[in-house]
CSV table of C-alpha atoms in Angstrom, one decimal:
chain,number,residue,atom,x,y,z
A,1,VAL,CA,-14.5,-10.8,-7.3
A,2,GLY,CA,-16.7,-9.7,-10.2
A,3,THR,CA,-20.0,-10.5,-11.6
A,4,ASP,CA,-22.1,-9.1,-15.2
A,5,THR,CA,-24.8,-7.4,-13.8
A,6,GLY,CA,-25.8,-7.1,-17.3
A,7,ASN,CA,-27.1,-10.5,-17.6
A,8,ASN,CA,-30.6,-10.5,-15.9
A,9,ASN,CA,-30.7,-14.5,-16.2
A,10,TYR,CA,-28.7,-15.1,-13.2
A,11,VAL,CA,-28.9,-14.5,-9.7
A,12,GLN,CA,-25.5,-13.3,-8.2
A,13,VAL,CA,-25.8,-13.6,-4.2
A,14,ILE,CA,-22.6,-12.8,-1.9
A,15,ALA,CA,-23.2,-13.3,1.4
A,16,ASN,CA,-21.0,-14.4,5.2
A,17,CYS,CA,-18.0,-13.6,3.0
A,18,VAL,CA,-14.3,-12.2,3.6
A,19,VAL,CA,-13.0,-10.3,0.6
A,20,TRP,CA,-9.4,-9.8,1.9
A,21,GLY,CA,-5.6,-10.3,0.2
A,22,ASN,CA,-6.7,-10.4,-3.1
A,23,ASN,CA,-5.0,-8.8,-6.2
A,24,GLY,CA,-6.2,-6.2,-8.3
A,25,ASN,CA,-7.9,-2.9,-8.1
A,26,THR,CA,-11.1,-3.8,-7.3
A,27,PRO,CA,-12.0,-6.3,-4.3
A,28,LEU,CA,-15.3,-7.2,-5.5
A,29,ALA,CA,-17.2,-5.6,-9.1
A,30,ALA,CA,-20.6,-6.3,-9.8
A,31,SER,CA,-19.8,-4.9,-13.4
A,32,SER,CA,-19.9,-1.9,-12.8
A,33,SER,CA,-20.3,-1.8,-9.7
A,34,VAL,CA,-17.6,-1.4,-7.6
A,35,ILE,CA,-17.6,-1.7,-3.9
A,36,GLY,CA,-14.4,-1.2,-2.0
A,37,GLU,CA,-12.6,2.1,0.2
A,38,GLY,CA,-12.8,4.9,-2.2
A,39,TRP,CA,-14.8,3.5,-5.2
A,40,THR,CA,-18.4,4.6,-6.5
A,41,ILE,CA,-21.0,2.3,-5.5
A,42,LYS,CA,-23.2,1.9,-8.2
A,43,GLY,CA,-26.4,-0.3,-9.4
A,44,ASP,CA,-28.2,-2.7,-7.2
A,45,LEU,CA,-25.9,-4.4,-4.4
A,46,ARG,CA,-28.6,-6.3,-2.4
A,47,ARG,CA,-26.6,-9.1,-4.5
A,48,VAL,CA,-23.8,-7.9,-1.6
A,49,THR,CA,-24.3,-9.1,2.3
A,50,ASN,CA,-22.7,-9.7,5.0
A,51,THR,CA,-19.2,-9.3,3.1
A,52,THR,CA,-16.6,-7.6,4.9
A,53,LEU,CA,-13.5,-6.1,3.1
A,54,GLU,CA,-11.9,-5.4,5.8
A,55,ASP,CA,-8.5,-7.3,7.3
A,56,PRO,CA,-10.7,-10.5,9.3
A,57,ASP,CA,-7.7,-10.8,11.6
A,58,PHE,CA,-6.5,-14.4,10.3
A,59,ILE,CA,-4.7,-16.2,12.5
A,60,ASP,CA,-1.7,-16.9,10.1
A,61,TYR,CA,-1.9,-15.3,6.8
A,62,ASP,CA,1.4,-16.1,5.6
A,63,GLY,CA,1.5,-19.2,6.3
A,64,GLY,CA,-2.0,-20.1,5.4
A,65,ASN,CA,-4.0,-20.4,8.2
A,66,PHE,CA,-6.7,-18.6,7.6
A,67,HIS,CA,-9.3,-19.3,10.4
A,68,LEU,CA,-10.6,-16.5,12.4
A,69,ASP,CA,-9.1,-15.2,15.5
A,70,ALA,CA,-11.1,-15.6,19.0
A,71,ALA,CA,-11.1,-11.5,18.5
A,72,SER,CA,-11.9,-11.4,14.6
A,73,PRO,CA,-14.6,-9.3,14.4
A,74,CYS,CA,-15.6,-11.3,11.7
A,75,VAL,CA,-16.8,-14.3,14.5
A,76,ALA,CA,-19.9,-12.3,15.8
A,77,ALA,CA,-20.8,-11.5,11.9
A,78,ASN,CA,-20.1,-15.4,11.0
A,79,GLN,CA,-18.1,-14.3,8.1
A,80,GLY,CA,-15.4,-16.7,6.3
A,81,CYS,CA,-15.0,-20.1,5.5
A,82,TYR,CA,-13.9,-21.5,8.3
A,83,PRO,CA,-16.3,-22.1,11.8
A,84,PHE,CA,-15.5,-20.8,14.8
A,85,ASP,CA,-15.6,-23.5,17.7
A,86,THR,CA,-17.5,-20.9,20.7
A,87,THR,CA,-17.0,-24.2,23.0
A,88,ALA,CA,-13.5,-24.1,23.1
A,89,VAL,CA,-11.5,-22.3,25.9
A,90,THR,CA,-9.6,-19.9,24.4
A,91,CYS,CA,-8.6,-16.7,23.8
A,92,GLY,CA,-7.8,-13.5,21.5
A,93,VAL,CA,-6.3,-10.1,20.7
A,94,PHE,CA,-7.6,-7.6,17.9
A,95,THR,CA,-6.5,-4.6,16.8
A,96,VAL,CA,-7.0,-2.7,13.3
A,97,THR,CA,-3.3,-0.6,13.8
A,98,ARG,CA,-1.0,-3.3,13.0
A,99,ALA,CA,1.5,-0.7,11.8
A,100,VAL,CA,2.6,2.2,14.0
A,101,PHE,CA,5.2,5.0,14.5
A,102,PRO,CA,6.9,5.4,17.5
A,103,ASN,CA,4.9,6.1,20.6
A,104,GLN,CA,1.8,6.0,18.6
A,105,GLU,CA,-1.6,4.7,21.0
A,106,VAL,CA,-2.8,1.4,20.0
A,107,VAL,CA,-6.2,-0.1,21.0
A,108,PHE,CA,-6.4,-3.6,21.8
A,109,THR,CA,-9.4,-5.4,22.3
A,110,ALA,CA,-9.7,-8.7,23.4
A,111,ALA,CA,-12.5,-11.7,23.6
A,112,ALA,CA,-12.0,-14.6,25.8
A,113,PHE,CA,-14.7,-17.9,25.7
A,114,ASN,CA,-15.3,-20.1,28.3
A,115,CYS,CA,-13.3,-18.5,30.5
A,116,SER,CA,-13.0,-15.5,33.1
A,117,GLY,CA,-10.5,-13.3,35.0
A,118,ASP,CA,-8.7,-10.6,34.3
A,119,TYR,CA,-6.5,-9.8,31.2
A,120,VAL,CA,-2.8,-10.3,31.4
A,121,TRP,CA,-1.3,-8.1,28.2
A,122,ASP,CA,2.5,-8.6,27.2
A,123,PHE,CA,3.4,-6.5,24.4
A,124,GLY,CA,6.7,-8.0,23.2
A,125,ASP,CA,8.6,-4.8,23.6
A,126,GLY,CA,10.4,-5.4,26.7
A,127,THR,CA,7.5,-3.8,29.1
A,128,ASP,CA,6.3,-5.2,32.0
A,129,PRO,CA,3.1,-6.8,31.8
A,130,VAL,CA,-0.4,-5.2,32.2
A,131,THR,CA,-3.2,-6.6,33.8
A,132,THR,CA,-6.4,-5.3,33.0
A,133,THR,CA,-10.2,-5.9,34.0
A,134,GLU,CA,-11.7,-5.3,31.0
A,135,PRO,CA,-11.3,-6.4,27.4
A,136,THR,CA,-9.1,-3.4,26.4
A,137,ALA,CA,-5.5,-2.5,26.6
A,138,THR,CA,-3.6,0.3,25.3
A,139,HIS,CA,-0.4,0.4,24.3
A,140,ALA,CA,2.3,2.7,23.0
A,141,TYR,CA,5.6,1.1,20.8
A,142,ALA,CA,8.9,3.6,21.3
A,143,THR,CA,11.0,2.1,18.4
A,144,TYR,CA,10.8,0.3,15.0
A,145,GLY,CA,10.8,-3.0,15.3
A,146,THR,CA,8.3,-6.4,14.7
A,147,TYR,CA,6.7,-7.1,18.1
A,148,ASP,CA,4.5,-10.1,19.8
A,149,VAL,CA,1.5,-9.4,21.4
A,150,SER,CA,0.2,-12.3,23.9
A,151,LEU,CA,-2.5,-12.4,26.1
A,152,SER,CA,-3.7,-14.9,29.2
A,153,VAL,CA,-7.3,-14.8,30.4
A,154,GLY,CA,-8.1,-17.5,33.1
A,155,ALA,CA,-6.9,-20.9,32.0
A,156,ALA,CA,-7.0,-19.6,28.2
A,157,SER,CA,-4.1,-17.5,26.7
A,158,CYS,CA,-2.7,-16.7,23.0
A,159,LEU,CA,0.2,-15.1,21.0
A,160,ARG,CA,0.1,-13.4,18.3
A,161,SER,CA,3.7,-13.5,16.4
A,162,GLY,CA,5.5,-10.0,15.1
A,163,TYR,CA,1.7,-8.5,15.2
A,164,VAL,CA,2.8,-5.1,15.4
A,165,ARG,CA,5.0,-3.4,13.3
A,166,GLY,CA,6.8,0.0,14.4
A,167,CYS,CA,8.1,2.3,11.5
A,168,PRO,CA,9.7,5.7,11.9
A,169,ARG,CA,7.5,8.4,10.1
A,170,THR,CA,10.2,9.8,8.1
A,171,MET,CA,12.6,7.8,6.5
A,172,TYR,CA,16.4,8.7,3.9
A,173,ALA,CA,17.1,7.0,0.8
A,174,ASP,CA,20.4,7.9,-1.0
A,175,ASN,CA,22.2,5.7,-4.0
A,176,ASN,CA,25.9,6.8,-1.7
A,177,SER,CA,24.6,6.1,1.7
A,178,PRO,CA,27.7,4.9,4.0
A,179,ASP,CA,25.5,2.8,6.2
A,180,PRO,CA,22.5,1.7,5.2
A,181,VAL,CA,20.8,0.8,8.3
A,182,PRO,CA,17.3,0.2,8.7
A,183,PRO,CA,14.6,1.9,9.8
A,184,TYR,CA,17.3,4.5,7.9
A,185,ALA,CA,15.8,7.3,9.8
A,186,THR,CA,18.6,9.5,9.3
A,187,PRO,CA,20.4,10.8,6.6
A,188,GLY,CA,23.6,8.9,7.1
A,189,THR,CA,21.8,5.5,7.6
A,190,ALA,CA,20.1,6.1,4.2
A,191,ALA,CA,18.1,3.1,2.1
A,192,THR,CA,21.0,2.2,-0.3
A,193,TYR,CA,17.3,2.6,-2.7
A,194,ILE,CA,14.4,3.9,-2.6
A,195,GLU,CA,12.5,0.6,-2.8
A,196,ASP,CA,14.7,-0.2,0.5
A,197,ALA,CA,13.0,2.4,2.2
A,198,LEU,CA,9.4,1.3,0.9
A,199,ASP,CA,9.7,-2.4,1.6
A,200,ILE,CA,9.1,-0.7,5.4
A,201,ALA,CA,7.7,1.8,4.8
A,202,ILE,CA,3.6,2.2,6.1
A,203,ASP,CA,0.5,4.4,5.7
A,204,GLY,CA,1.6,7.9,6.8
A,205,SER,CA,5.3,7.6,6.0
A,206,GLU,CA,7.9,9.5,4.2
A,207,ILE,CA,11.1,8.2,2.3
A,208,VAL,CA,13.1,11.7,1.7
A,209,VAL,CA,15.1,11.0,-1.2
A,210,LEU,CA,18.9,13.4,-1.1
A,211,ALA,CA,20.5,14.9,-3.5
A,212,GLY,CA,21.7,13.6,-6.5
A,213,THR,CA,21.5,11.4,-9.1
A,214,GLN,CA,20.0,8.3,-7.6
A,215,GLN,CA,19.7,4.6,-9.6
A,216,MET,CA,16.5,2.1,-9.6
A,217,ARG,CA,16.8,-1.3,-7.4
A,218,ASP,CA,14.4,-3.0,-9.3
A,219,ALA,CA,14.5,-3.8,-13.3
A,220,ALA,CA,10.7,-2.8,-13.1
A,221,SER,CA,9.2,-0.1,-11.6
A,222,ILE,CA,9.6,1.2,-7.9
A,223,LYS,CA,6.0,0.8,-7.2
A,224,ILE,CA,3.9,3.1,-4.5
A,225,PHE,CA,0.6,0.7,-3.5
A,226,LYS,CA,0.5,2.3,0.2
A,227,GLY,CA,-0.1,5.7,1.1
A,228,VAL,CA,3.4,6.9,1.2
A,229,THR,CA,5.4,10.1,0.2
A,230,VAL,CA,8.6,10.0,-1.7
A,231,ARG,CA,9.8,13.8,-2.2
A,232,GLY,CA,13.6,14.9,-3.2
A,233,GLU,CA,15.5,16.2,-0.1
A,234,THR,CA,15.5,20.5,-1.5
A,235,GLY,CA,11.9,20.6,-2.6
A,236,VAL,CA,13.6,21.9,-6.2
A,237,LYS,CA,12.7,19.5,-8.6
A,238,GLU,CA,16.0,19.3,-10.7
A,239,ASP,CA,18.2,18.5,-7.7
A,240,VAL,CA,17.3,14.8,-7.1
A,241,THR,CA,17.4,12.7,-10.0
A,242,VAL,CA,16.1,9.1,-10.5
A,243,GLU,CA,17.1,7.3,-13.4
A,244,LYS,CA,15.1,4.3,-15.0
A,245,LYS,CA,16.2,0.8,-15.5
A,246,THR,CA,17.2,-0.6,-18.6
A,247,GLY,CA,14.2,-3.1,-19.5
A,248,ALA,CA,12.0,-1.4,-16.7
A,249,ASP,CA,8.3,-0.7,-16.9
A,250,GLN,CA,8.5,2.8,-15.6
A,251,VAL,CA,10.3,5.0,-13.2
A,252,PHE,CA,7.3,5.4,-10.4
A,253,HIS,CA,3.8,3.0,-10.5
A,254,LEU,CA,1.5,4.4,-7.9
A,255,ASN,CA,-2.2,2.8,-6.8
A,256,HIS,CA,-3.1,4.2,-3.8
A,257,ARG,CA,-4.9,7.7,-3.1
A,258,GLN,CA,-2.4,8.9,-0.7
A,259,ALA,CA,0.8,7.9,-2.8
A,260,ARG,CA,2.5,10.6,-3.6
A,261,VAL,CA,5.7,12.0,-5.6
A,262,GLU,CA,6.9,15.3,-5.2
A,263,SER,CA,10.3,17.6,-5.9
A,264,LEU,CA,12.2,15.2,-8.0
A,265,THR,CA,13.2,14.6,-12.3
A,266,ALA,CA,12.3,10.8,-13.6
A,267,ASP,CA,14.7,10.3,-16.0
A,268,GLY,CA,13.9,7.6,-18.7
A,269,LYS,CA,17.4,8.0,-19.8
A,270,LYS,CA,15.8,6.6,-23.8
A,271,THR,CA,16.3,3.2,-22.4
A,272,ALA,CA,15.0,0.5,-24.0
A,273,HIS,CA,12.0,-2.1,-22.6
A,274,GLY,CA,9.0,-4.4,-24.0
A,275,SER,CA,6.0,-3.4,-24.9
A,276,GLY,CA,2.2,-4.1,-23.2
A,277,GLN,CA,0.3,-2.3,-20.5
A,278,ASP,CA,2.2,-3.1,-17.6
A,279,LYS,CA,5.1,-0.8,-20.1
A,280,ASN,CA,2.4,2.3,-20.2
A,281,GLY,CA,3.7,5.2,-18.5
A,282,GLY,CA,7.6,5.5,-19.2
A,283,CYS,CA,7.8,7.8,-15.9
A,284,PHE,CA,4.6,7.4,-13.9
A,285,ARG,CA,2.1,5.1,-14.3
A,286,LEU,CA,-1.4,6.1,-12.2
A,287,GLU,CA,-3.4,2.7,-12.4
A,288,GLY,CA,-6.2,2.1,-9.9
A,289,LEU,CA,-6.7,4.1,-7.0
A,290,GLY,CA,-4.5,6.8,-8.6
A,291,GLY,CA,-2.3,9.0,-6.0
A,292,THR,CA,-0.2,11.9,-6.6
A,293,VAL,CA,2.7,13.7,-8.4
A,294,SER,CA,4.1,17.3,-7.9
A,295,ASN,CA,6.7,19.5,-8.8
A,296,CYS,CA,8.1,16.9,-10.7
A,297,VAL,CA,10.0,16.5,-14.4
A,298,MET,CA,8.8,13.8,-16.2
A,299,ARG,CA,11.6,13.4,-19.1
A,300,GLY,CA,13.6,11.4,-21.8
A,301,ILE,CA,11.5,8.2,-22.4
A,302,ALA,CA,12.0,6.6,-26.1
A,303,TYR,CA,8.8,4.1,-27.2
A,304,GLY,CA,9.0,2.3,-29.7
A,305,ASN,CA,6.9,-0.8,-29.5
A,306,TRP,CA,3.2,-0.8,-30.8
A,307,GLY,CA,0.6,0.0,-27.7
A,308,ASP,CA,3.2,2.0,-25.9
A,309,ARG,CA,1.5,4.8,-24.4
A,310,GLY,CA,2.0,7.6,-21.8
A,311,GLY,CA,5.6,8.5,-22.4
A,312,GLY,CA,5.6,11.0,-19.4
A,313,VAL,CA,2.8,9.6,-17.5
A,314,CYS,CA,-0.7,7.3,-17.9
A,315,MET,CA,-3.0,7.4,-15.8
A,316,ASP,CA,-6.1,5.9,-15.7
A,317,THR,CA,-7.3,8.4,-12.4
A,318,GLY,CA,-5.4,10.6,-10.0
A,319,LEU,CA,-3.2,14.1,-10.3
A,320,VAL,CA,-0.5,15.9,-12.0
A,321,THR,CA,0.3,18.9,-10.7
A,322,HIS,CA,3.0,21.7,-10.9
A,323,CYS,CA,5.1,19.3,-13.4
A,324,VAL,CA,7.3,19.5,-16.5
A,325,ILE,CA,6.5,16.9,-18.9
A,326,SER,CA,9.0,17.4,-21.6
A,327,ASN,CA,11.5,15.7,-24.2
A,328,ASN,CA,9.1,12.0,-24.4
A,329,GLU,CA,9.0,10.4,-28.0
A,330,ILE,CA,7.1,7.5,-29.4
A,331,HIS,CA,8.3,6.0,-32.3
A,332,ILE,CA,5.1,4.0,-33.1
A,333,SER,CA,1.9,5.9,-32.6
A,334,SER,CA,-0.2,4.8,-30.3
A,335,GLY,CA,-1.0,7.5,-27.8
A,336,GLY,CA,0.5,10.3,-25.8
A,337,SER,CA,4.0,11.0,-26.2
A,338,GLY,CA,3.8,13.2,-22.8
A,339,VAL,CA,0.3,12.4,-21.8
A,340,TYR,CA,-1.8,9.5,-22.2
A,341,MET,CA,-4.7,9.7,-19.9
A,342,SER,CA,-8.6,7.5,-19.3
A,343,GLY,CA,-8.7,9.4,-16.3
A,344,GLY,CA,-7.6,11.7,-13.8
A,345,THR,CA,-6.3,15.2,-13.3
A,346,VAL,CA,-3.8,17.1,-15.0
A,347,GLU,CA,-3.4,20.7,-14.1
A,348,ASN,CA,-0.9,23.9,-13.7
A,349,SER,CA,1.6,22.3,-15.9
A,350,LEU,CA,3.8,22.7,-19.4
A,351,ILE,CA,3.7,19.5,-21.6
A,352,ALA,CA,6.8,20.8,-23.9
A,353,TYR,CA,8.6,18.8,-26.9
A,354,ASN,CA,7.2,15.5,-26.6
């Protein structure tokens, strides 16, 4: 959502809305003013009232059903597009913790309209149903998987399909994995590619890349847009090398404050690629919400297109620390054969021979 706060001839009002699931780095922006997790709030924000940027708990987001579940916090706040029918006999389940590690406690909240009785919960993992007299329950999932959650209250019942997903805290990746089996929880069942592990990782997960030379899966970049750490197995940055695929935008693309890459080498292999903003940052691109790159080597990028910037790293924000950025090239003077910055911090690093 964007507005022009510089034009005083208009009054912009956003009220009782749900802003969720949009692409981009600024979920709600008013020229220089940005509202969202971790963003600086500036200017006159009285135009924005009773609007949530949190998960509204749609009935079926993936299926395009944007009606609110009965337990959605947006129901009581009168937010969203579709009015909730409070005269129906219905119930709903809500939790803010839908991606969990093994044995992590999840707190569920129920809402019931025009029905009464005990709350009977089924958490979908084969354990016995739980009955409570209050509209809350707690549960911990022992293993990896996706779980349905159902609730019955008197004459009403509901089912949330695939509502909670369990994921191991630590996963492994290795191109030479002998038996790549999700959730990649041991070196022997490591994911073939880092991206395979990222596909199922959740905020707080760690992906350990085993020693050796690793190839990318996708001809774009390894995108870390959630709070996940990718680190080399030994802690020695030269022991793990991730090579850039021909035509890829960059090796790693970070866009989350808790995204982190550490203790490995990103090698451009002097590969060719196209031009444009998405191509900036041959080894690393840090934009939007940023991230951290620590104890890494960034080398071997060769740029030859007008507009290419930051052979080693291009960053709008974030932190690069204790890294070696070397032997990167830009054949047309665009900016920063080693580093191009419009924001962020580079500290305690060596930038040489670019």
